Coordinates of C-alpha atoms in Angstrom, one line a residue:
M1 CA 104.2 82.6 117.7
D2 CA 100.8 82.5 116.2
G3 CA 101.3 84.8 114.0
Q4 CA 104.6 82.8 112.9
I5 CA 102.8 79.3 112.9
A6 CA 100.2 81.3 110.9
F7 CA 102.8 82.9 108.1
D8 CA 104.2 79.1 107.8
F9 CA 100.7 77.4 107.6
A10 CA 100.0 79.8 104.5
E11 CA 103.5 79.4 103.2
L12 CA 102.6 75.7 103.0
E13 CA 99.2 76.6 101.2
R14 CA 101.4 78.4 98.6
E15 CA 103.8 75.8 98.3
E16 CA 101.3 73.0 97.9
A17 CA 99.4 75.3 95.1
R18 CA 102.5 75.7 93.2
S19 CA 103.2 72.0 92.8
K20 CA 99.7 71.3 91.7
L21 CA 100.0 74.5 88.8
G22 CA 99.9 71.7 86.1
E23 CA 96.0 71.1 87.5
W24 CA 94.6 74.5 87.5
S25 CA 91.7 74.7 85.3
G26 CA 90.5 78.3 85.4
A27 CA 91.5 81.2 83.4
P28 CA 95.3 81.2 82.6
L29 CA 97.5 83.0 84.9
H30 CA 99.1 85.2 82.4
F31 CA 97.8 87.4 80.2
T32 CA 95.4 86.2 77.4
M33 CA 93.1 87.5 74.6
D34 CA 90.9 84.7 74.7
Y35 CA 87.0 85.1 76.1
Y36 CA 86.3 83.8 79.7
P37 CA 83.5 85.3 82.2
P38 CA 84.2 87.6 84.5
V39 CA 84.6 85.4 87.3
M40 CA 87.2 82.8 85.7
L41 CA 89.5 86.2 85.6
D42 CA 88.9 87.5 88.7
E43 CA 89.8 83.7 90.2
A44 CA 92.8 83.6 88.0
F45 CA 94.1 86.5 89.4
E46 CA 93.3 86.2 92.7
H47 CA 95.2 82.9 92.6
W48 CA 97.7 84.2 91.2
C49 CA 98.2 86.7 93.7
F50 CA 97.7 84.2 96.3
L51 CA 101.1 82.5 94.8
N52 CA 103.1 85.8 94.1
G53 CA 102.1 88.3 96.4
H54 CA 99.8 91.8 96.0
V55 CA 102.4 94.0 95.9
G56 CA 103.0 95.4 92.2
S57 CA 100.5 92.6 91.1
H58 CA 99.5 94.2 88.3
P59 CA 102.6 94.9 86.0
R60 CA 103.9 91.3 87.4
S61 CA 101.1 89.2 86.5
Q62 CA 100.2 91.2 83.5
M63 CA 96.8 89.7 84.0
W64 CA 93.1 91.0 83.5
H65 CA 91.7 92.6 86.8
R66 CA 88.7 94.9 87.8
S67 CA 89.5 98.7 86.7
I68 CA 88.9 100.5 90.0
T69 CA 87.4 103.5 87.8
T70 CA 84.3 101.0 86.0
G71 CA 81.9 98.8 87.4
E72 CA 79.3 97.0 85.6
T73 CA 76.8 98.5 83.6
E74 CA 74.0 96.6 82.4
L75 CA 71.8 97.4 79.1
G76 CA 68.8 95.3 78.0
D77 CA 70.3 91.9 78.2
H78 CA 73.8 93.1 77.9
V79 CA 76.3 93.3 80.9
A80 CA 79.6 95.5 80.3
A81 CA 82.5 94.2 82.9
S82 CA 85.3 96.2 82.8
F83 CA 89.1 94.9 83.5
D84 CA 92.6 96.2 83.1
A85 CA 95.7 95.0 82.2
D86 CA 99.3 96.6 82.3
V87 CA 101.4 94.9 79.7
R88 CA 103.8 97.7 79.5
P89 CA 107.6 96.5 79.6
S90 CA 109.3 97.4 83.4
R91 CA 111.4 99.9 83.7
E92 CA 114.7 97.9 83.2
A93 CA 113.4 96.2 80.1
E94 CA 112.6 97.4 77.2
G95 CA 109.9 97.2 74.2
P96 CA 106.1 97.6 73.1
G97 CA 103.3 97.6 75.8
E98 CA 100.4 99.3 76.8
L99 CA 97.5 99.5 79.5
L100 CA 94.6 97.7 78.2
R101 CA 91.0 97.6 78.5
L102 CA 88.9 94.7 78.5
V103 CA 85.2 94.8 78.0
V104 CA 83.4 91.5 78.9
C105 CA 79.4 90.7 77.9
E106 CA 78.9 87.4 79.6
P107 CA 75.4 87.0 78.5
C108 CA 76.8 87.1 74.5
E109 CA 80.2 85.6 75.4
W110 CA 81.2 88.7 73.8
H111 CA 84.6 90.4 74.6
I112 CA 86.1 93.6 73.2
I113 CA 90.1 94.8 74.0
A114 CA 91.5 97.8 73.2
G115 CA 93.8 100.2 73.7
H116 CA 91.9 103.5 75.3
E117 CA 88.6 102.8 77.6
N118 CA 87.0 104.8 75.6
L119 CA 87.3 102.5 72.3
A120 CA 86.1 99.5 74.3
V121 CA 83.2 101.3 75.7
E122 CA 82.1 102.7 72.4
A123 CA 82.4 99.2 71.2
W124 CA 80.4 97.3 73.6
H125 CA 77.8 100.2 73.1
D126 CA 77.7 99.0 69.3
H127 CA 77.4 95.6 70.2
A128 CA 74.7 96.1 73.0
R129 CA 72.2 99.1 71.5
S130 CA 72.1 100.1 67.7
G131 CA 71.5 103.5 66.9
W132 CA 73.2 105.4 70.7
R133 CA 75.6 107.0 68.3
E134 CA 73.2 109.0 66.6
L135 CA 71.6 110.3 70.4
P136 CA 70.9 114.4 70.3
V137 CA 74.0 116.1 72.1
V138 CA 73.3 117.7 75.3
P139 CA 74.2 120.6 74.7
A140 CA 77.1 122.6 76.8
E141 CA 74.7 125.3 78.3
I142 CA 72.5 122.7 79.9
R143 CA 74.3 121.9 83.3
V144 CA 73.8 118.2 83.2
R145 CA 75.0 117.6 87.3
N146 CA 75.3 119.6 90.7
E147 CA 76.3 118.3 93.6
K148 CA 73.2 116.4 94.0
G149 CA 73.1 114.5 91.2
L150 CA 71.4 115.3 87.5
T151 CA 69.8 118.7 87.4
K152 CA 66.2 118.9 87.0
L153 CA 66.7 120.7 83.3
A154 CA 69.3 118.2 82.1
R155 CA 66.0 116.0 83.0
A156 CA 63.9 117.4 81.2
W157 CA 66.0 118.1 78.1
I158 CA 66.9 114.8 77.6
A159 CA 63.2 113.4 78.2
E160 CA 62.1 115.8 75.4
H161 CA 64.9 115.0 72.8
Y162 CA 65.6 111.6 73.1
P163 CA 63.3 108.8 71.7
Q164 CA 61.5 106.6 74.2
H165 CA 63.3 103.6 73.2
M166 CA 66.6 105.0 74.5
Q167 CA 65.1 106.0 78.1
V168 CA 65.4 102.4 79.5
P169 CA 68.4 101.3 82.0
G170 CA 71.6 101.5 80.9
A171 CA 70.9 103.7 77.9
P172 CA 73.6 106.5 77.8
I173 CA 73.7 110.1 76.9
I174 CA 76.3 112.1 74.8
T175 CA 76.9 115.8 76.2
E176 CA 79.1 118.6 74.7
R177 CA 82.6 119.1 76.5
Q178 CA 85.3 121.5 76.5
K179 CA 88.3 120.8 74.3
Y180 CA 89.9 118.4 76.5
G181 CA 86.4 116.6 78.5
T182 CA 87.2 113.4 76.6
R183 CA 86.2 110.9 79.4
H184 CA 82.9 108.4 79.0
V185 CA 82.0 108.3 82.7
P186 CA 80.1 105.7 83.9
G187 CA 77.1 106.0 85.9
F188 CA 75.8 109.2 85.0
S189 CA 73.3 109.3 82.5
P190 CA 69.5 109.4 84.1
W191 CA 69.2 105.4 84.0
G192 CA 72.4 104.5 84.7
G193 CA 74.7 104.4 81.7
Y194 CA 77.1 106.4 80.6
D195 CA 77.7 110.0 79.9
L196 CA 79.5 109.7 76.5
S197 CA 81.5 112.5 75.6
S198 CA 80.8 114.2 72.2
T199 CA 84.4 115.7 72.0
A200 CA 85.5 112.2 72.2
L201 CA 83.4 110.7 69.6
G202 CA 83.8 113.4 67.1
H203 CA 81.0 115.4 67.5
P204 CA 81.4 119.2 66.5
T205 CA 81.8 122.1 69.7
R206 CA 82.2 125.2 69.6
D207 CA 85.2 125.0 71.5
L208 CA 86.7 122.1 70.0
D209 CA 89.5 122.1 67.8
H210 CA 89.8 118.9 66.0
S211 CA 93.6 119.3 65.2
E212 CA 94.2 119.4 69.2
R213 CA 92.3 116.8 70.1
P214 CA 94.5 114.3 72.1
R215 CA 95.5 110.7 70.1
R216 CA 94.4 107.5 71.4
S217 CA 96.5 105.0 71.7
Q218 CA 98.4 103.6 68.5
V219 CA 97.7 100.2 69.7
T220 CA 95.8 98.3 66.8
L221 CA 92.8 97.4 68.8
P222 CA 90.1 97.1 69.2
I223 CA 89.8 93.0 69.0
E224 CA 86.5 91.8 69.4
L225 CA 86.4 88.0 69.4
K226 CA 83.3 85.4 71.0
R227 CA 84.1 82.0 72.5
P228 CA 85.8 80.0 69.6
D229 CA 84.2 76.3 69.5
T230 CA 87.7 74.8 69.1
A231 CA 90.3 74.1 72.2
R232 CA 91.5 78.2 73.2
H233 CA 95.2 78.8 72.6
D234 CA 96.0 81.4 75.1
H235 CA 99.0 83.8 74.8
P236 CA 101.7 84.1 77.7
S237 CA 102.9 87.3 76.7
I238 CA 102.4 90.1 74.0
G239 CA 104.1 92.8 71.6
F240 CA 102.0 95.5 70.7

């Protein structure tokens, strides 16, 4: 009985919230390409789930939700907060769509949308710290990490070869990878920044056949925008 009463009260709260959707003033309760700070995106997705349930919430809502593979990264005055959106068509439907990645830099009211995680990560680094693309590539013969974390050899090599202004909290490193080691990994640099894949960046390696490099998404992104000065216009649906 207590459980039934609790369920009834929760459903009443949802019905009341649905009746007041016109009063919602947060981020849109659907896909948007406009800038919103992370907390507003979190609140909007949480509210959508309250109204509609959590089961299948990512594809059903097509809203931005926190990436489960990436936390926040700070580099100087910049902060990268990562979100994903599933805008693929349902199994019963036909049409364009992708898994998209959004990176928000709230201090700058800046954001990037890309059809691949790596593209968004690279764009944020371009925004946050110029010159990172010229960093030395840690060669493959140097084992960067073991079960205990960064190796002493890797720390010594990086300390010797990396410029001092790039040895700061949140700064990245670039490591030589094998043919399919293309993911930029957050939190794996000595300073808590990204370990960026030389393969994905197009640096030549001994084992890389460039003709076999996995193709990035065909979505015509990234899209880089700042908060508009005029009223924001949302997009309930999107087709790429």
